[in-house]
PDB file of C-alpha atoms and ligand atoms in Angstrom:
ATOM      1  CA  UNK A  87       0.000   0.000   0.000  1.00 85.00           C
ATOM      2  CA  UNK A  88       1.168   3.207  -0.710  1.00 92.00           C
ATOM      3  CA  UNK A  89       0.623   6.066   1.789  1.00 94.00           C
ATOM      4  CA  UNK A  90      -0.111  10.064   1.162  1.00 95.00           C
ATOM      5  CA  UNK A  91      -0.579  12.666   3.830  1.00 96.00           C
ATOM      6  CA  UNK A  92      -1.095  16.423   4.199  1.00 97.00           C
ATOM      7  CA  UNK A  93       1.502  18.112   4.719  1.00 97.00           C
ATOM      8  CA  UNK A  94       1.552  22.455   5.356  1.00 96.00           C
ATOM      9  CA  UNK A  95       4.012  23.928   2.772  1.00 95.00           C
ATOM     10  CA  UNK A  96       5.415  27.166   1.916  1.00 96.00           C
ATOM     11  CA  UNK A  97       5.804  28.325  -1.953  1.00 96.00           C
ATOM     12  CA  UNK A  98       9.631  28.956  -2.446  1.00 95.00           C
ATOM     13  CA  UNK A  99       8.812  31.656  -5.151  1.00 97.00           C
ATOM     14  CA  UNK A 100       5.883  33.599  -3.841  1.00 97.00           C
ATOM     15  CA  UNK A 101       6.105  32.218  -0.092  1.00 97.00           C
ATOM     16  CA  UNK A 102       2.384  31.189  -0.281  1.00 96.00           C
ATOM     17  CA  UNK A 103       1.519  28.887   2.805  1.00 96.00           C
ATOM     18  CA  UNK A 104      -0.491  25.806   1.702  1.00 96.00           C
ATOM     19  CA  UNK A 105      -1.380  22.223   2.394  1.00 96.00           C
ATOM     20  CA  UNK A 106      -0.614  19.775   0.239  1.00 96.00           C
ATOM     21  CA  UNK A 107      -0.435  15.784  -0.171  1.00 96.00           C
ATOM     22  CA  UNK A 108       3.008  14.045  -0.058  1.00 97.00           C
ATOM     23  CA  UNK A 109       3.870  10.567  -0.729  1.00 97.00           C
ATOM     24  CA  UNK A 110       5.014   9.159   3.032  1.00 94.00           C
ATOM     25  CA  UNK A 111       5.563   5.519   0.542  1.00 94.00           C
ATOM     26  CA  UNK A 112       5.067   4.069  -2.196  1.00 96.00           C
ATOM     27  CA  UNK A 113       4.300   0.594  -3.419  1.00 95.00           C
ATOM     28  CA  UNK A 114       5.374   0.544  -6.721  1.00 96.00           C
ATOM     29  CA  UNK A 115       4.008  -3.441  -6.863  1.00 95.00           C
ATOM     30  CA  UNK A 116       0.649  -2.344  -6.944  1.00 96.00           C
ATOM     31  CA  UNK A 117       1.138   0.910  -8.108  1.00 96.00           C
ATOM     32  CA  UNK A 118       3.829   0.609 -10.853  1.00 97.00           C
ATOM     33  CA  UNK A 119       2.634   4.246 -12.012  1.00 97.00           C
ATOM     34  CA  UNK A 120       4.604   5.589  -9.085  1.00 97.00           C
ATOM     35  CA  UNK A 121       8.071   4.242 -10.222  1.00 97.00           C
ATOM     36  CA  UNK A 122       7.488   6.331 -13.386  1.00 96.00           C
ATOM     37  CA  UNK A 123       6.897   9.344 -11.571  1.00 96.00           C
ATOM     38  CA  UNK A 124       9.355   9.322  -9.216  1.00 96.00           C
ATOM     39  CA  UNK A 125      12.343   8.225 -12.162  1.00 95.00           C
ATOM     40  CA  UNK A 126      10.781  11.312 -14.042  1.00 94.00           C
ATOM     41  CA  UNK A 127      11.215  13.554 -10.897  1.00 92.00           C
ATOM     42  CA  UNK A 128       7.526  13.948 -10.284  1.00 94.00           C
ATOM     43  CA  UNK A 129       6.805  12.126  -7.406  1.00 96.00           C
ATOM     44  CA  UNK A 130       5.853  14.708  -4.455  1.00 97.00           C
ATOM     45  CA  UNK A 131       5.697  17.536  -7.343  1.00 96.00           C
ATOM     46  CA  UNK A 132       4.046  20.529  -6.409  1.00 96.00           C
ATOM     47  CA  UNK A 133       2.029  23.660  -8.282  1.00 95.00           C
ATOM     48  CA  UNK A 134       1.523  26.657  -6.739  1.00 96.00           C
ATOM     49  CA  UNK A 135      -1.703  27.991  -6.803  1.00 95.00           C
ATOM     50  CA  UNK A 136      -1.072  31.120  -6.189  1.00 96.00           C
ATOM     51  CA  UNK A 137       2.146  31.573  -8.389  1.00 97.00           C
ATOM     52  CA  UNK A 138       2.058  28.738 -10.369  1.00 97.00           C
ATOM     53  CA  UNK A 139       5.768  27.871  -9.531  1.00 97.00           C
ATOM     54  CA  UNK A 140       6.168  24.304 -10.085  1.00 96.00           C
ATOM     55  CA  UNK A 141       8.536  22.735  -7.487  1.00 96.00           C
ATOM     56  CA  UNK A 142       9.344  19.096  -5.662  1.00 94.00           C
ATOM     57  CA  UNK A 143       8.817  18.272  -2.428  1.00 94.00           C
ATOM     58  CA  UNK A 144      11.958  16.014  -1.458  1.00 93.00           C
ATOM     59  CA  UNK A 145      10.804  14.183   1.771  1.00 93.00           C
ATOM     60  CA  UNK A 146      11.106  11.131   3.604  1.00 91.00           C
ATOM     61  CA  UNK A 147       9.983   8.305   1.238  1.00 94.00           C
ATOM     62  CA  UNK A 148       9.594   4.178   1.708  1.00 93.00           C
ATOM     63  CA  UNK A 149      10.420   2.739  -1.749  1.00 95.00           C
ATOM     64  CA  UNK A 150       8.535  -0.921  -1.890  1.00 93.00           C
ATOM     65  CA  UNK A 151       8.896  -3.112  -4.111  1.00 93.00           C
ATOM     66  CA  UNK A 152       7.671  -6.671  -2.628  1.00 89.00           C
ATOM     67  CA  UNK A 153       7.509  -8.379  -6.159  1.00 90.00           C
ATOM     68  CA  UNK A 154      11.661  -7.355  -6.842  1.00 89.00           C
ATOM     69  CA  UNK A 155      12.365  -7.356  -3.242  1.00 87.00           C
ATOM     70  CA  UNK A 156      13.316  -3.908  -3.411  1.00 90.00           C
ATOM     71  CA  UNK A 157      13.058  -1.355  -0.250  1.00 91.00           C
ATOM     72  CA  UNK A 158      14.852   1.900  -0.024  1.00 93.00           C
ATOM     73  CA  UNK A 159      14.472   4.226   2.566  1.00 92.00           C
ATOM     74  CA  UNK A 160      15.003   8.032   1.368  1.00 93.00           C
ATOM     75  CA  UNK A 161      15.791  10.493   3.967  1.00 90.00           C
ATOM     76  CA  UNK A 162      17.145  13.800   2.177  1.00 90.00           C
ATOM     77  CA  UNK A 163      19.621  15.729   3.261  1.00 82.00           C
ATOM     78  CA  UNK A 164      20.313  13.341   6.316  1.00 80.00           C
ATOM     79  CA  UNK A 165      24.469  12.341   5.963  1.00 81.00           C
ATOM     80  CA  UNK A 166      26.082  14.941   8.340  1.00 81.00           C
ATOM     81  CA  UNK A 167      23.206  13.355  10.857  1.00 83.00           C
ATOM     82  CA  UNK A 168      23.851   9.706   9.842  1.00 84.00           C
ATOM     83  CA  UNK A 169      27.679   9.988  10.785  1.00 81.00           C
ATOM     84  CA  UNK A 170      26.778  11.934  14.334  1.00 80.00           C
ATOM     85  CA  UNK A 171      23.540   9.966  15.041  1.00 80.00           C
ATOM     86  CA  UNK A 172      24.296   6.798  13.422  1.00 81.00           C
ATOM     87  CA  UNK A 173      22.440   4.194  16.099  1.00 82.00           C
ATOM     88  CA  UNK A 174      19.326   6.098  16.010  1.00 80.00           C
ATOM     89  CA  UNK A 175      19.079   5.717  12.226  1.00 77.00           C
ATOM     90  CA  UNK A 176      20.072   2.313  12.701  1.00 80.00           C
ATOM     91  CA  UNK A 177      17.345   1.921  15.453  1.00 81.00           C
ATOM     92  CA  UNK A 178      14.848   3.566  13.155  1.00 76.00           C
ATOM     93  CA  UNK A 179      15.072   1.115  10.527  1.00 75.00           C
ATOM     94  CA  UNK A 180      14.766  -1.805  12.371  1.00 75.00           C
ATOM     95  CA  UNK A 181      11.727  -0.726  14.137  1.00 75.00           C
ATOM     96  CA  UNK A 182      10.447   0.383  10.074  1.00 68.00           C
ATOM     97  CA  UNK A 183      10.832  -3.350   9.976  1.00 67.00           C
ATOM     98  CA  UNK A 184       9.586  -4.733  13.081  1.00 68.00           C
ATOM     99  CA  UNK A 185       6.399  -2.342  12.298  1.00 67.00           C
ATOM    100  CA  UNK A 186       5.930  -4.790   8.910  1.00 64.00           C
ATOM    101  CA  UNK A 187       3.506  -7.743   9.338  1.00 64.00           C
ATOM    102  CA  UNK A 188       4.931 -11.131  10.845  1.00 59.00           C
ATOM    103  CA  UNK A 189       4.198 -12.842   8.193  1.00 60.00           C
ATOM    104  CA  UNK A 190       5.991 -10.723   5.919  1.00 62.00           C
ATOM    105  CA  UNK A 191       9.651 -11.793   5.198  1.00 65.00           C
ATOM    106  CA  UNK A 192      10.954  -8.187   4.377  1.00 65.00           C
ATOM    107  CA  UNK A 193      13.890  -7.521   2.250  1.00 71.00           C
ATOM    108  CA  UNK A 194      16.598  -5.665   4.072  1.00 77.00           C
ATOM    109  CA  UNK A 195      15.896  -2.060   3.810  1.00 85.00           C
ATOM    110  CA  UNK A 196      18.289   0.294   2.111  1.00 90.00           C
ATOM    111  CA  UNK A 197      19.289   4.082   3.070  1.00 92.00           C
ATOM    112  CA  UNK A 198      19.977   6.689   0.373  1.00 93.00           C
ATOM    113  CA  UNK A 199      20.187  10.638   1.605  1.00 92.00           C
ATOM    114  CA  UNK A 200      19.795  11.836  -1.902  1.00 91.00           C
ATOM    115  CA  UNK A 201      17.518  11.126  -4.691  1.00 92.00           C
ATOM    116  CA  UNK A 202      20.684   9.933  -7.639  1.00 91.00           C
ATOM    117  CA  UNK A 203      21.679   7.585  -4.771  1.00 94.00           C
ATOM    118  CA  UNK A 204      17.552   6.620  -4.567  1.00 96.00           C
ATOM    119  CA  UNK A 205      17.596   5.961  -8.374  1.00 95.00           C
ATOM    120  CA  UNK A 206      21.089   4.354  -8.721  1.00 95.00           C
ATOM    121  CA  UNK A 207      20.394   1.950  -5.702  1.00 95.00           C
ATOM    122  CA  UNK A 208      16.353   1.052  -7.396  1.00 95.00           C
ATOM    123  CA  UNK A 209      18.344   0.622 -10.625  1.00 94.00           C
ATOM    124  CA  UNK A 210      20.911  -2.146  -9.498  1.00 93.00           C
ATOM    125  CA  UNK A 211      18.445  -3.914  -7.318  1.00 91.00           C
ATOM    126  CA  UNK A 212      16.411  -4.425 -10.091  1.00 91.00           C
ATOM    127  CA  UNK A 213      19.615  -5.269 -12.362  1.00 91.00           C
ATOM    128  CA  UNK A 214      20.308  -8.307  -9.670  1.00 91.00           C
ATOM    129  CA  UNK A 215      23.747  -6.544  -9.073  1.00 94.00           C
ATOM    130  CA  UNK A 216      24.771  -6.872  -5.536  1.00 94.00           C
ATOM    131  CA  UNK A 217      25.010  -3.360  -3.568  1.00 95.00           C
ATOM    132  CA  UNK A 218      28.511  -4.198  -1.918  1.00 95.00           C
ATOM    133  CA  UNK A 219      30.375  -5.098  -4.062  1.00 96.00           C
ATOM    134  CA  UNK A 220      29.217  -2.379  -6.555  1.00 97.00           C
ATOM    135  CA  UNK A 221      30.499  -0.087  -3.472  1.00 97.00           C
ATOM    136  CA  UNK A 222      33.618  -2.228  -3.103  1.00 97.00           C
ATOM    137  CA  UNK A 223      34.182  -1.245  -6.930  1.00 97.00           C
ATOM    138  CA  UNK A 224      33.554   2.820  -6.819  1.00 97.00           C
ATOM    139  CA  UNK A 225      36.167   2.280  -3.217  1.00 96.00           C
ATOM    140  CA  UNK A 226      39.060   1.264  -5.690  1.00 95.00           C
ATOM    141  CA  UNK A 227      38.094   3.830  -8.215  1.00 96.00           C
ATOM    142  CA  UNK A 228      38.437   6.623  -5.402  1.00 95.00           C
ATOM    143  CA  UNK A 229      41.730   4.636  -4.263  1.00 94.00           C
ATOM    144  CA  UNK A 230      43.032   4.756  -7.386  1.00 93.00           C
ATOM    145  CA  UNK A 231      42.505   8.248  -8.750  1.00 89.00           C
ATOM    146  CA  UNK A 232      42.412   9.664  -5.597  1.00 84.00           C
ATOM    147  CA  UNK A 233      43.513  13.472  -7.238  1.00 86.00           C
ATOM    148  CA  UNK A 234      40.685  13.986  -9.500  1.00 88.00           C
ATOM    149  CA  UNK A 235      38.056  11.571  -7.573  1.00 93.00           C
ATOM    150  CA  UNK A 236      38.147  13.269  -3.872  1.00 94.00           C
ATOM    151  CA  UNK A 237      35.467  11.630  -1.944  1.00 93.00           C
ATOM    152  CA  UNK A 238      34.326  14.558   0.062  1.00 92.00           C
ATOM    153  CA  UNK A 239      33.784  16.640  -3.554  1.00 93.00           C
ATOM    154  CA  UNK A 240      32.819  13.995  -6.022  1.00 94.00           C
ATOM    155  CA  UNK A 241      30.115  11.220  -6.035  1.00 94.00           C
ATOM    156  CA  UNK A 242      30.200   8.047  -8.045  1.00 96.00           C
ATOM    157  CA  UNK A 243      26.786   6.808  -9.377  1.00 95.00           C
ATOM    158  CA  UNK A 244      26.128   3.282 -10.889  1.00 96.00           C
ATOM    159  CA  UNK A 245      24.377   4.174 -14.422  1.00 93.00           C
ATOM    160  CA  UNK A 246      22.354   1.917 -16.127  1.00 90.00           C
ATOM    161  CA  UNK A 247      21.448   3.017 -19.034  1.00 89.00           C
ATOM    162  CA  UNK A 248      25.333   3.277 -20.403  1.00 92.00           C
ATOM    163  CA  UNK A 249      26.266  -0.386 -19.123  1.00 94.00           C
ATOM    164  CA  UNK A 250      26.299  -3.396 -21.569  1.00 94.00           C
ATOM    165  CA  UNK A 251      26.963  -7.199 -21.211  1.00 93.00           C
ATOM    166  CA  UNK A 252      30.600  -6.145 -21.449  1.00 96.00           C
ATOM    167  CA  UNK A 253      31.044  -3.385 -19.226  1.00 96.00           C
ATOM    168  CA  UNK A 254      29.667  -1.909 -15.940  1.00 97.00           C
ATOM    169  CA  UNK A 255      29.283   1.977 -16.535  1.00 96.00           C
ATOM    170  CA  UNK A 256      29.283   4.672 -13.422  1.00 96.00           C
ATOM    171  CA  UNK A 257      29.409   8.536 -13.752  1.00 95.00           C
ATOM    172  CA  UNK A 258      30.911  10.882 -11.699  1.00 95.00           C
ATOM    173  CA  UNK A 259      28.510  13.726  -9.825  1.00 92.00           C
ATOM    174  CA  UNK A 260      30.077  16.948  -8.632  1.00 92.00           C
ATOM    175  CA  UNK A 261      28.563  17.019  -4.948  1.00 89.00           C
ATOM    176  CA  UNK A 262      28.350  20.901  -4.874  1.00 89.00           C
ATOM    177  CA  UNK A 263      26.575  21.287  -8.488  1.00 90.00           C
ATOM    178  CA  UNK A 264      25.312  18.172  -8.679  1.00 85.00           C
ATOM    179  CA  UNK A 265      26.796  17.817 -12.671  1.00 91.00           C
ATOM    180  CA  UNK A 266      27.930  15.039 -13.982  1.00 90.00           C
ATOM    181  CA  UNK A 267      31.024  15.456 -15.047  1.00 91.00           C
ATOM    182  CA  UNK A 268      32.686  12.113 -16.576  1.00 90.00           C
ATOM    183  CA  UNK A 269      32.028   8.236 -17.036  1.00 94.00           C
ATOM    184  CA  UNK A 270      34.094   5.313 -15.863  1.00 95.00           C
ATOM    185  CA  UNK A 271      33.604   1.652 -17.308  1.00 95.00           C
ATOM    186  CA  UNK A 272      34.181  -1.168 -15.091  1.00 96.00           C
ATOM    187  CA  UNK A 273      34.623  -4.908 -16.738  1.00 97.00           C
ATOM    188  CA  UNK A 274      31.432  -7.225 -16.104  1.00 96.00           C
ATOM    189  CA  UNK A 275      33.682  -9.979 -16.313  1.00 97.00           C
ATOM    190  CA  UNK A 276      35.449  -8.397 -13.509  1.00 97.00           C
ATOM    191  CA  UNK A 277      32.557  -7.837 -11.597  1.00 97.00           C
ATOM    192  CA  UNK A 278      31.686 -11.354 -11.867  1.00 96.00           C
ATOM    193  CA  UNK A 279      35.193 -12.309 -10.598  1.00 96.00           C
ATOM    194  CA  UNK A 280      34.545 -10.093  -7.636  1.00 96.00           C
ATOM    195  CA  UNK A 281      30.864 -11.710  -6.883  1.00 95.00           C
ATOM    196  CA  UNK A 282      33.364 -15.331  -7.128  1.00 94.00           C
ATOM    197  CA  UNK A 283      36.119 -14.201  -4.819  1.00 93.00           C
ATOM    198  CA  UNK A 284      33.930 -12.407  -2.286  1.00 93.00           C
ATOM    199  CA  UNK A 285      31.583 -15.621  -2.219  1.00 89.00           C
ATOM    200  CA  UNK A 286      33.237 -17.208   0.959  1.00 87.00           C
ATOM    201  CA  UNK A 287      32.639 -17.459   4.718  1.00 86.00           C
ATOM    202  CA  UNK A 288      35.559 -15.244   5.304  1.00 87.00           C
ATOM    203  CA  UNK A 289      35.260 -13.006   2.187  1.00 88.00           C
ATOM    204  CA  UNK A 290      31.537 -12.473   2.794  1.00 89.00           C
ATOM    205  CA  UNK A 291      32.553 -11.337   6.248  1.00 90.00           C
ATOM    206  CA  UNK A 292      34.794  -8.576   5.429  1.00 91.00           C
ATOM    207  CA  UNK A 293      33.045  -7.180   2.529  1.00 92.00           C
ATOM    208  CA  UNK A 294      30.043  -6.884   5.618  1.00 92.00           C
ATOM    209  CA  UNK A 295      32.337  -5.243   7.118  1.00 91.00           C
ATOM    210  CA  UNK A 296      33.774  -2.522   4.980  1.00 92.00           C
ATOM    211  CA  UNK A 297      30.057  -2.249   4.398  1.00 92.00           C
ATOM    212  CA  UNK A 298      27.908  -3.125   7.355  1.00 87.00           C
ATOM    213  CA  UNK A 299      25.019  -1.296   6.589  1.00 85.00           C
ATOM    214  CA  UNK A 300      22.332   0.335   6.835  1.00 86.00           C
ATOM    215  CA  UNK A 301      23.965   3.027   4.427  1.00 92.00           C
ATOM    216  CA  UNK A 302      26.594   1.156   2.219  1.00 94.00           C
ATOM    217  CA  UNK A 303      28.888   3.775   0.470  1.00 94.00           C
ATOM    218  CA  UNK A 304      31.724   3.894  -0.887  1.00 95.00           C
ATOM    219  CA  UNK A 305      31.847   7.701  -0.123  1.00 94.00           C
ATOM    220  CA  UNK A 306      30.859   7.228   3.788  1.00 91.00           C
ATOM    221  CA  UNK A 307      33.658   4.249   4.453  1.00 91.00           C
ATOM    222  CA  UNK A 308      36.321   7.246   3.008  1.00 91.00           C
ATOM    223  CA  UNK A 309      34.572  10.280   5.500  1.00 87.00           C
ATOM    224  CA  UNK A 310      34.463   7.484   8.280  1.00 83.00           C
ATOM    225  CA  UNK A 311      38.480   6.964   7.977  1.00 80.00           C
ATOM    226  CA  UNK A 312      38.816  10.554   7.574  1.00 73.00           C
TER     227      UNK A 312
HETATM  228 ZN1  LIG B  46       3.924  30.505  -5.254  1.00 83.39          ZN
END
C-alpha cells in the first residue's frame, strides 16, 4: 500500500503557505505508475496555486517493491546526521521493519540521503547486481585516482542506461553542483570475478564489514576513515 498525507508547505517563489499531499511511501508493486513518476522527478511535485511555480517536495519516502524485493528508505539531506547519530538511524530502521507484518519476510531495507543515490540503488536492485560489491568497486576507483576523484567533492553513481553485457558503466557527480562530469567503465567480467572471490565465509565477512550497513557507500567508508 502506498501512503499520502497532508503536509503544510510554503511556496519557495511567492512564499504562499499551503497544504498539500506528499507521498510518506510508495508501493510501486501495486502501483507501478509511481516508479514512473518518481524516475521522471515527479513524485511529491508541487504547483503553486497562487504563483504557479512548479517545485518538488523532497521528503522522507519508503520505496517498496515486494515483487523485486526492493526497499529503499530516502531520507534527504540526512548524511552529516547519519555519521553523528548513526544508532538512532540504525534503530529507526529496524523498528520500520519490526512495524511490517509477521508474516511478511521483508527484504533488508536500504538508506539513500539523496535522490541519484535513490535511483542508482532502485536501478541495481532491479539489475540483480549486488550493492557491496558495486560499493567495493567505486572504493578502488576513489583509491586509485584519488587526485581527481576526492570523496568529500565527487560522487560516483552506478548508471544503467550506459552499461552493456561487457562493461559496468558509473558517472561521476560533482557534490556541490550536482553535474555530472565524466564516465568510468568497469569490466562485467570483472565484476563477476569479484561476486566469485567475495563468495566465501571469510570473504563475505569482510566485505560486511567494509560495508555493514544500513547506508553502504563507498563515499561514507572514506569520511568514516577521515
Ligand atoms: Zn507561489
Amino acid at each position: 500500500m502506498s501512503v499520502k498525507n497532508t503536509y503544510p508547505i510554503q511556496c519557495p517563489k511567492c512564499q504562499a503557505e499551503m497544504e498539500v499531499e506528499l507521498y510518506d511511501s510508495i508501493n510501486v508493486t501495486e502501483a507501478p505508475a509511481l516508479r514512473d513518476e518518481l524516475m521522471a522527478n515527479q513524485l511529491n511535485a508541487v504547483q503553486c496555486p497562487h504563483c504557479d511555480f512548479a517545485f518538488r517536495v523532497d521528503k522522507r519516502l519508503l520505496y517498496n517493491d515486494p515483487e523485486n524485493r526492493v526497499m529503499v528508505f530516502w531520507f534527504p539531506g540526512n548524511e552529516a546526521d547519519y555519521r553523528s547519530n548513526k544508532e538512532e538511524f540504525i534503530a529507526s530502521m529496524e523498528a520500520l521493519n519490526t512495524s511490517l507484518p509477521d508474516e511478511f519476510d521483508p527484504p533488508s531495507v536500504h538508506l539513500v540521503f539523496t535522490r541519484s543515490e535513490l535511483v542508482e540503488r532502485i536501478f541495481l536492485l532491479e539489475a540483480d547486481l549486488n550493492e557491496r560489491i558495486i560499493e567495493y568497486i567505486k572504493y578502488m576507483m576513489y583509491s586509485r585516482n584519488s587526485e581527481k576523484l576526492d570523496p568529500k567533492t565527487k560522487a560516483i553513481l552506478f548508471n544503467t542506461e550506459d552499461s552493456t553485457d561487457e562493461s559496468l558503466c558509473f558517472v561521476v557527480q560533482d557534490l556541490q553542483s550536482m553535474k555530472l562530469e565524466g564516465m568510468l567503465e568497469f569490466d562485467r567480467s570483472a565484476y563477476d570475478d569479484l561476486v566469485e572471490m567475495f563468495d566465501s565465509d571469510a570473504k563475505t565477512a569482510h566485505l560486511m564489514e567494509l560495508f555493514p550497513g544500513p547506508y553502504i557507500s563507498a563515499r561514507e567508508l572514506f569520511m568514516q576513515e577521515a
